[in-house]
């Protein structure tokens, strides 16, 4: 108990002194019940996320490829049953005919006059390409819709023509685009249309939509 005879100045001198810690504190940002260094928090917020692959959603693109195969085989069956070999049926004069033809080679009848080995050569190429596309559709970025669409079209067309080579030894064509008797484009089929449009979409995707994103977390590159 203070002595009443003490002066106010002596009473202030007798009060306990509180020491203030002026040592530097670590810079932390509080998040919930834990603390995270600000430098680490900044890195995490600026980090570019890795995009997800198609995975099981590739089934949607497999179905699209299957639809192309079904339409292709159905139209070829109609051409075989309704048309006569190399006998054109006018559809839109003078630009479009239905003309049944057989291609023993590749595009534009490449190697069509070979001794028969080209059947297995092109069949093997088509099989390898189909397997590659099946795997690649699983790994393709989920957001790359145009790319996956193009890959599915190419897959459907490749399988459609592969079925022809294995069953008949040649590819069945029937769509004949021309201008009167002046110009004739090589006769083709639905599978060829799927492959052509698919390749075009893939090229468009590569030229205009693909962009490289460098992830700051591990300095690796991801696409789209």
PDB file of C-alpha atoms in Angstrom:
ATOM      1  CA  UNK A   1       0.000   0.000   0.000  1.00  0.00           C
ATOM      2  CA  UNK A   2       1.531   3.340  -1.033  1.00  0.00           C
ATOM      3  CA  UNK A   3       2.650   5.690   1.715  1.00  0.00           C
ATOM      4  CA  UNK A   4       0.428   8.765   1.761  1.00  0.00           C
ATOM      5  CA  UNK A   5       3.449  10.865   2.452  1.00  0.00           C
ATOM      6  CA  UNK A   6       5.058   9.982  -0.840  1.00  0.00           C
ATOM      7  CA  UNK A   7       4.926  12.618  -3.508  1.00  0.00           C
ATOM      8  CA  UNK A   8       3.261  11.994  -6.898  1.00  0.00           C
ATOM      9  CA  UNK A   9       6.668  12.025  -8.557  1.00  0.00           C
ATOM     10  CA  UNK A  10       7.950   9.272  -6.293  1.00  0.00           C
ATOM     11  CA  UNK A  11       4.785   7.225  -6.836  1.00  0.00           C
ATOM     12  CA  UNK A  12       5.291   7.352 -10.668  1.00  0.00           C
ATOM     13  CA  UNK A  13       8.870   6.215 -10.206  1.00  0.00           C
ATOM     14  CA  UNK A  14       7.697   3.222  -8.198  1.00  0.00           C
ATOM     15  CA  UNK A  15       5.239   1.948 -10.943  1.00  0.00           C
ATOM     16  CA  UNK A  16       6.416  -1.253 -12.751  1.00  0.00           C
ATOM     17  CA  UNK A  17       8.030  -0.632 -16.149  1.00  0.00           C
ATOM     18  CA  UNK A  18       6.708  -2.647 -19.175  1.00  0.00           C
ATOM     19  CA  UNK A  19       9.383  -3.605 -21.654  1.00  0.00           C
ATOM     20  CA  UNK A  20       8.462  -3.384 -25.338  1.00  0.00           C
ATOM     21  CA  UNK A  21       9.972  -5.961 -27.698  1.00  0.00           C
ATOM     22  CA  UNK A  22      11.365  -4.118 -30.717  1.00  0.00           C
ATOM     23  CA  UNK A  23      12.838  -7.224 -32.348  1.00  0.00           C
ATOM     24  CA  UNK A  24      11.693  -7.834 -35.997  1.00  0.00           C
ATOM     25  CA  UNK A  25       8.734 -10.146 -36.431  1.00  0.00           C
ATOM     26  CA  UNK A  26       8.489 -12.672 -39.320  1.00  0.00           C
ATOM     27  CA  UNK A  27       6.088 -11.560 -42.028  1.00  0.00           C
ATOM     28  CA  UNK A  28       3.198 -14.026 -41.985  1.00  0.00           C
ATOM     29  CA  UNK A  29      -0.310 -13.834 -43.392  1.00  0.00           C
ATOM     30  CA  UNK A  30      -2.972 -15.381 -41.183  1.00  0.00           C
ATOM     31  CA  UNK A  31      -5.360 -17.718 -42.991  1.00  0.00           C
ATOM     32  CA  UNK A  32      -7.998 -19.253 -40.720  1.00  0.00           C
ATOM     33  CA  UNK A  33      -6.387 -21.049 -37.787  1.00  0.00           C
ATOM     34  CA  UNK A  34      -2.925 -21.270 -39.321  1.00  0.00           C
ATOM     35  CA  UNK A  35      -0.338 -18.855 -40.610  1.00  0.00           C
ATOM     36  CA  UNK A  36       1.279 -18.962 -44.043  1.00  0.00           C
ATOM     37  CA  UNK A  37       4.347 -16.971 -45.093  1.00  0.00           C
ATOM     38  CA  UNK A  38       3.322 -14.126 -47.361  1.00  0.00           C
ATOM     39  CA  UNK A  39       5.910 -15.037 -49.940  1.00  0.00           C
ATOM     40  CA  UNK A  40       4.441 -18.557 -50.172  1.00  0.00           C
ATOM     41  CA  UNK A  41       0.894 -17.187 -50.285  1.00  0.00           C
ATOM     42  CA  UNK A  42       1.831 -14.896 -53.185  1.00  0.00           C
ATOM     43  CA  UNK A  43       3.368 -17.762 -55.129  1.00  0.00           C
ATOM     44  CA  UNK A  44       0.307 -19.927 -54.651  1.00  0.00           C
ATOM     45  CA  UNK A  45      -2.060 -17.230 -55.876  1.00  0.00           C
ATOM     46  CA  UNK A  46       0.041 -16.536 -58.975  1.00  0.00           C
ATOM     47  CA  UNK A  47       0.522 -20.181 -59.887  1.00  0.00           C
ATOM     48  CA  UNK A  48      -1.024 -21.289 -63.209  1.00  0.00           C
ATOM     49  CA  UNK A  49      -3.131 -24.447 -62.703  1.00  0.00           C
ATOM     50  CA  UNK A  50      -2.501 -27.556 -64.726  1.00  0.00           C
ATOM     51  CA  UNK A  51      -5.372 -28.200 -67.109  1.00  0.00           C
ATOM     52  CA  UNK A  52      -7.238 -31.481 -66.945  1.00  0.00           C
ATOM     53  CA  UNK A  53      -7.123 -34.089 -69.716  1.00  0.00           C
ATOM     54  CA  UNK A  54     -10.231 -35.626 -71.297  1.00  0.00           C
ATOM     55  CA  UNK A  55      -9.858 -38.861 -69.368  1.00  0.00           C
ATOM     56  CA  UNK A  56     -13.163 -40.710 -69.193  1.00  0.00           C
ATOM     57  CA  UNK A  57     -14.851 -37.908 -71.146  1.00  0.00           C
ATOM     58  CA  UNK A  58     -13.061 -39.197 -74.224  1.00  0.00           C
ATOM     59  CA  UNK A  59     -16.021 -41.599 -74.461  1.00  0.00           C
ATOM     60  CA  UNK A  60     -18.058 -38.730 -75.939  1.00  0.00           C
ATOM     61  CA  UNK A  61     -15.545 -38.374 -78.773  1.00  0.00           C
ATOM     62  CA  UNK A  62     -15.427 -42.138 -79.292  1.00  0.00           C
ATOM     63  CA  UNK A  63     -19.186 -42.076 -79.787  1.00  0.00           C
ATOM     64  CA  UNK A  64     -18.828 -39.313 -82.379  1.00  0.00           C
ATOM     65  CA  UNK A  65     -16.201 -41.379 -84.213  1.00  0.00           C
ATOM     66  CA  UNK A  66     -18.544 -44.393 -84.097  1.00  0.00           C
ATOM     67  CA  UNK A  67     -21.345 -42.307 -85.617  1.00  0.00           C
ATOM     68  CA  UNK A  68     -19.029 -41.398 -88.515  1.00  0.00           C
ATOM     69  CA  UNK A  69     -18.195 -45.082 -89.020  1.00  0.00           C
ATOM     70  CA  UNK A  70     -21.882 -46.079 -89.036  1.00  0.00           C
ATOM     71  CA  UNK A  71     -22.889 -43.366 -91.506  1.00  0.00           C
ATOM     72  CA  UNK A  72     -19.903 -44.190 -93.706  1.00  0.00           C
ATOM     73  CA  UNK A  73     -20.606 -47.918 -93.829  1.00  0.00           C
ATOM     74  CA  UNK A  74     -24.327 -47.396 -94.358  1.00  0.00           C
ATOM     75  CA  UNK A  75     -23.834 -45.044 -97.321  1.00  0.00           C
ATOM     76  CA  UNK A  76     -21.278 -47.426 -98.843  1.00  0.00           C
ATOM     77  CA  UNK A  77     -23.772 -50.277 -98.531  1.00  0.00           C
ATOM     78  CA  UNK A  78     -26.371 -48.142-100.321  1.00  0.00           C
ATOM     79  CA  UNK A  79     -23.870 -47.326-103.061  1.00  0.00           C
ATOM     80  CA  UNK A  80     -23.020 -51.011-103.534  1.00  0.00           C
ATOM     81  CA  UNK A  81     -26.666 -52.080-103.713  1.00  0.00           C
ATOM     82  CA  UNK A  82     -28.160 -49.163-105.672  1.00  0.00           C
ATOM     83  CA  UNK A  83     -25.409 -48.130-108.080  1.00  0.00           C
ATOM     84  CA  UNK A  84     -23.653 -49.786-110.982  1.00  0.00           C
ATOM     85  CA  UNK A  85     -19.885 -49.708-111.121  1.00  0.00           C
ATOM     86  CA  UNK A  86     -18.654 -46.560-112.962  1.00  0.00           C
ATOM     87  CA  UNK A  87     -22.191 -45.699-114.082  1.00  0.00           C
ATOM     88  CA  UNK A  88     -22.793 -42.101-112.906  1.00  0.00           C
ATOM     89  CA  UNK A  89     -26.173 -41.049-111.540  1.00  0.00           C
ATOM     90  CA  UNK A  90     -26.688 -37.255-111.804  1.00  0.00           C
ATOM     91  CA  UNK A  91     -27.643 -35.522-108.566  1.00  0.00           C
ATOM     92  CA  UNK A  92     -26.915 -31.835-109.146  1.00  0.00           C
ATOM     93  CA  UNK A  93     -25.989 -31.122-112.739  1.00  0.00           C
ATOM     94  CA  UNK A  94     -23.305 -30.379-113.720  1.00  0.00           C
ATOM     95  CA  UNK A  95     -21.543 -30.564-110.357  1.00  0.00           C
ATOM     96  CA  UNK A  96     -22.429 -33.754-108.469  1.00  0.00           C
ATOM     97  CA  UNK A  97     -22.969 -37.398-109.396  1.00  0.00           C
ATOM     98  CA  UNK A  98     -23.242 -40.669-107.490  1.00  0.00           C
ATOM     99  CA  UNK A  99     -20.620 -42.879-109.122  1.00  0.00           C
ATOM    100  CA  UNK A 100     -19.568 -46.210-107.641  1.00  0.00           C
ATOM    101  CA  UNK A 101     -15.807 -46.717-107.740  1.00  0.00           C
ATOM    102  CA  UNK A 102     -13.183 -48.782-105.933  1.00  0.00           C
ATOM    103  CA  UNK A 103      -9.886 -47.412-104.667  1.00  0.00           C
ATOM    104  CA  UNK A 104      -7.138 -49.990-104.117  1.00  0.00           C
ATOM    105  CA  UNK A 105      -4.623 -47.359-103.040  1.00  0.00           C
ATOM    106  CA  UNK A 106      -4.563 -44.353-100.766  1.00  0.00           C
ATOM    107  CA  UNK A 107      -5.813 -40.816-101.348  1.00  0.00           C
ATOM    108  CA  UNK A 108      -6.033 -39.841-105.026  1.00  0.00           C
ATOM    109  CA  UNK A 109      -5.524 -43.547-105.900  1.00  0.00           C
ATOM    110  CA  UNK A 110      -1.910 -43.484-104.758  1.00  0.00           C
ATOM    111  CA  UNK A 111      -0.321 -46.945-105.311  1.00  0.00           C
ATOM    112  CA  UNK A 112      -3.642 -48.244-106.623  1.00  0.00           C
ATOM    113  CA  UNK A 113      -1.843 -50.267-109.319  1.00  0.00           C
ATOM    114  CA  UNK A 114       0.580 -52.012-106.951  1.00  0.00           C
ATOM    115  CA  UNK A 115       0.642 -55.795-106.696  1.00  0.00           C
ATOM    116  CA  UNK A 116      -1.672 -56.137-103.683  1.00  0.00           C
ATOM    117  CA  UNK A 117       0.771 -55.481-100.872  1.00  0.00           C
ATOM    118  CA  UNK A 118      -0.610 -51.954-100.562  1.00  0.00           C
ATOM    119  CA  UNK A 119      -3.761 -53.384 -98.950  1.00  0.00           C
ATOM    120  CA  UNK A 120      -1.834 -54.539 -95.883  1.00  0.00           C
ATOM    121  CA  UNK A 121       0.466 -51.541 -95.912  1.00  0.00           C
ATOM    122  CA  UNK A 122      -2.365 -48.984 -95.792  1.00  0.00           C
ATOM    123  CA  UNK A 123      -4.371 -51.180 -93.426  1.00  0.00           C
ATOM    124  CA  UNK A 124      -1.434 -51.236 -91.015  1.00  0.00           C
ATOM    125  CA  UNK A 125      -1.029 -47.475 -91.229  1.00  0.00           C
ATOM    126  CA  UNK A 126      -4.741 -46.937 -90.615  1.00  0.00           C
ATOM    127  CA  UNK A 127      -4.666 -49.299 -87.633  1.00  0.00           C
ATOM    128  CA  UNK A 128      -1.665 -47.557 -86.060  1.00  0.00           C
ATOM    129  CA  UNK A 129      -3.229 -44.152 -86.643  1.00  0.00           C
ATOM    130  CA  UNK A 130      -6.503 -45.290 -85.082  1.00  0.00           C
ATOM    131  CA  UNK A 131      -4.754 -46.634 -81.976  1.00  0.00           C
ATOM    132  CA  UNK A 132      -2.770 -43.406 -81.648  1.00  0.00           C
ATOM    133  CA  UNK A 133      -5.922 -41.285 -81.892  1.00  0.00           C
ATOM    134  CA  UNK A 134      -7.754 -43.437 -79.339  1.00  0.00           C
ATOM    135  CA  UNK A 135      -4.948 -42.894 -76.811  1.00  0.00           C
ATOM    136  CA  UNK A 136      -4.437 -39.235 -77.673  1.00  0.00           C
ATOM    137  CA  UNK A 137      -8.120 -38.424 -77.187  1.00  0.00           C
ATOM    138  CA  UNK A 138      -7.775 -39.537 -73.569  1.00  0.00           C
ATOM    139  CA  UNK A 139      -4.764 -37.283 -72.979  1.00  0.00           C
ATOM    140  CA  UNK A 140      -5.979 -34.259 -74.948  1.00  0.00           C
ATOM    141  CA  UNK A 141      -6.901 -31.206 -72.822  1.00  0.00           C
ATOM    142  CA  UNK A 142     -10.553 -31.228 -71.836  1.00  0.00           C
ATOM    143  CA  UNK A 143     -10.960 -27.576 -72.809  1.00  0.00           C
ATOM    144  CA  UNK A 144      -9.545 -28.180 -76.302  1.00  0.00           C
ATOM    145  CA  UNK A 145     -12.958 -28.996 -77.746  1.00  0.00           C
ATOM    146  CA  UNK A 146     -12.105 -28.184 -81.358  1.00  0.00           C
ATOM    147  CA  UNK A 147      -9.007 -30.368 -81.220  1.00  0.00           C
ATOM    148  CA  UNK A 148     -10.917 -33.339 -79.800  1.00  0.00           C
ATOM    149  CA  UNK A 149     -13.691 -32.846 -82.358  1.00  0.00           C
ATOM    150  CA  UNK A 150     -11.173 -32.943 -85.193  1.00  0.00           C
ATOM    151  CA  UNK A 151      -9.420 -36.007 -83.773  1.00  0.00           C
ATOM    152  CA  UNK A 152     -12.745 -37.837 -83.481  1.00  0.00           C
ATOM    153  CA  UNK A 153     -13.603 -37.104 -87.123  1.00  0.00           C
ATOM    154  CA  UNK A 154     -10.219 -38.366 -88.298  1.00  0.00           C
ATOM    155  CA  UNK A 155     -10.583 -41.479 -86.134  1.00  0.00           C
ATOM    156  CA  UNK A 156     -14.028 -42.264 -87.549  1.00  0.00           C
ATOM    157  CA  UNK A 157     -12.855 -41.787 -91.128  1.00  0.00           C
ATOM    158  CA  UNK A 158      -9.730 -43.899 -90.632  1.00  0.00           C
ATOM    159  CA  UNK A 159     -11.715 -46.769 -89.112  1.00  0.00           C
ATOM    160  CA  UNK A 160     -14.360 -46.548 -91.856  1.00  0.00           C
ATOM    161  CA  UNK A 161     -11.818 -46.956 -94.651  1.00  0.00           C
ATOM    162  CA  UNK A 162      -9.914 -49.583 -92.650  1.00  0.00           C
ATOM    163  CA  UNK A 163     -13.051 -51.735 -92.518  1.00  0.00           C
ATOM    164  CA  UNK A 164     -13.315 -51.513 -96.319  1.00  0.00           C
ATOM    165  CA  UNK A 165      -9.733 -52.632 -96.852  1.00  0.00           C
ATOM    166  CA  UNK A 166     -10.041 -55.578 -94.484  1.00  0.00           C
ATOM    167  CA  UNK A 167     -13.436 -56.752 -95.807  1.00  0.00           C
ATOM    168  CA  UNK A 168     -13.166 -55.984 -99.518  1.00  0.00           C
ATOM    169  CA  UNK A 169      -9.523 -55.302-100.230  1.00  0.00           C
ATOM    170  CA  UNK A 170     -10.406 -51.820-101.484  1.00  0.00           C
ATOM    171  CA  UNK A 171     -12.158 -48.651-100.379  1.00  0.00           C
ATOM    172  CA  UNK A 172     -15.673 -48.001-101.690  1.00  0.00           C
ATOM    173  CA  UNK A 173     -16.162 -44.500-103.123  1.00  0.00           C
ATOM    174  CA  UNK A 174     -19.286 -42.958-104.610  1.00  0.00           C
ATOM    175  CA  UNK A 175     -19.317 -39.145-104.276  1.00  0.00           C
ATOM    176  CA  UNK A 176     -18.291 -37.619-107.588  1.00  0.00           C
ATOM    177  CA  UNK A 177     -17.750 -33.848-107.708  1.00  0.00           C
ATOM    178  CA  UNK A 178     -17.054 -32.420-111.161  1.00  0.00           C
ATOM    179  CA  UNK A 179     -17.782 -29.644-113.593  1.00  0.00           C
ATOM    180  CA  UNK A 180     -19.439 -31.074-116.699  1.00  0.00           C
ATOM    181  CA  UNK A 181     -16.770 -33.085-118.525  1.00  0.00           C
ATOM    182  CA  UNK A 182     -14.101 -30.422-118.053  1.00  0.00           C
ATOM    183  CA  UNK A 183     -12.924 -31.122-114.498  1.00  0.00           C
ATOM    184  CA  UNK A 184     -13.332 -34.151-112.227  1.00  0.00           C
ATOM    185  CA  UNK A 185     -12.330 -34.418-108.589  1.00  0.00           C
ATOM    186  CA  UNK A 186     -11.304 -37.932-107.417  1.00  0.00           C
ATOM    187  CA  UNK A 187     -14.352 -39.865-106.219  1.00  0.00           C
ATOM    188  CA  UNK A 188     -14.554 -40.069-102.417  1.00  0.00           C
ATOM    189  CA  UNK A 189     -16.796 -41.164 -99.521  1.00  0.00           C
ATOM    190  CA  UNK A 190     -18.077 -40.076 -96.090  1.00  0.00           C
ATOM    191  CA  UNK A 191     -14.952 -41.342 -94.330  1.00  0.00           C
ATOM    192  CA  UNK A 192     -12.808 -39.119 -96.555  1.00  0.00           C
ATOM    193  CA  UNK A 193     -14.994 -36.129 -95.670  1.00  0.00           C
ATOM    194  CA  UNK A 194     -14.558 -36.879 -91.962  1.00  0.00           C
ATOM    195  CA  UNK A 195     -10.782 -37.112 -92.326  1.00  0.00           C
ATOM    196  CA  UNK A 196     -10.548 -33.904 -94.380  1.00  0.00           C
ATOM    197  CA  UNK A 197     -12.717 -31.828 -92.024  1.00  0.00           C
ATOM    198  CA  UNK A 198     -10.974 -33.323 -88.987  1.00  0.00           C
ATOM    199  CA  UNK A 199      -7.514 -32.420 -90.278  1.00  0.00           C
ATOM    200  CA  UNK A 200      -8.742 -28.892 -91.066  1.00  0.00           C
ATOM    201  CA  UNK A 201     -10.037 -28.441 -87.500  1.00  0.00           C
ATOM    202  CA  UNK A 202      -6.774 -29.733 -86.044  1.00  0.00           C
ATOM    203  CA  UNK A 203      -4.773 -27.285 -88.168  1.00  0.00           C
ATOM    204  CA  UNK A 204      -7.043 -24.394 -87.123  1.00  0.00           C
ATOM    205  CA  UNK A 205      -6.587 -25.386 -83.501  1.00  0.00           C
ATOM    206  CA  UNK A 206      -2.801 -25.551 -83.862  1.00  0.00           C
ATOM    207  CA  UNK A 207      -2.533 -22.202 -85.646  1.00  0.00           C
ATOM    208  CA  UNK A 208      -5.026 -20.061 -83.739  1.00  0.00           C
ATOM    209  CA  UNK A 209      -6.087 -21.680 -80.450  1.00  0.00           C
ATOM    210  CA  UNK A 210      -3.054 -23.409 -79.010  1.00  0.00           C
ATOM    211  CA  UNK A 211      -0.981 -21.405 -76.540  1.00  0.00           C
ATOM    212  CA  UNK A 212       1.845 -22.413 -74.255  1.00  0.00           C
ATOM    213  CA  UNK A 213       1.376 -21.696 -70.560  1.00  0.00           C
ATOM    214  CA  UNK A 214       4.427 -21.941 -68.293  1.00  0.00           C
ATOM    215  CA  UNK A 215       3.527 -23.106 -64.813  1.00  0.00           C
ATOM    216  CA  UNK A 216       5.522 -21.270 -62.139  1.00  0.00           C
ATOM    217  CA  UNK A 217       5.324 -24.163 -59.730  1.00  0.00           C
ATOM    218  CA  UNK A 218       7.537 -26.595 -61.666  1.00  0.00           C
ATOM    219  CA  UNK A 219       8.595 -24.617 -64.787  1.00  0.00           C
ATOM    220  CA  UNK A 220       6.854 -27.124 -67.091  1.00  0.00           C
ATOM    221  CA  UNK A 221       4.638 -26.270 -70.042  1.00  0.00           C
ATOM    222  CA  UNK A 222       0.989 -27.133 -70.474  1.00  0.00           C
ATOM    223  CA  UNK A 223      -1.227 -26.335 -73.403  1.00  0.00           C
ATOM    224  CA  UNK A 224      -4.569 -24.592 -73.628  1.00  0.00           C
TER     225      UNK A 224
END
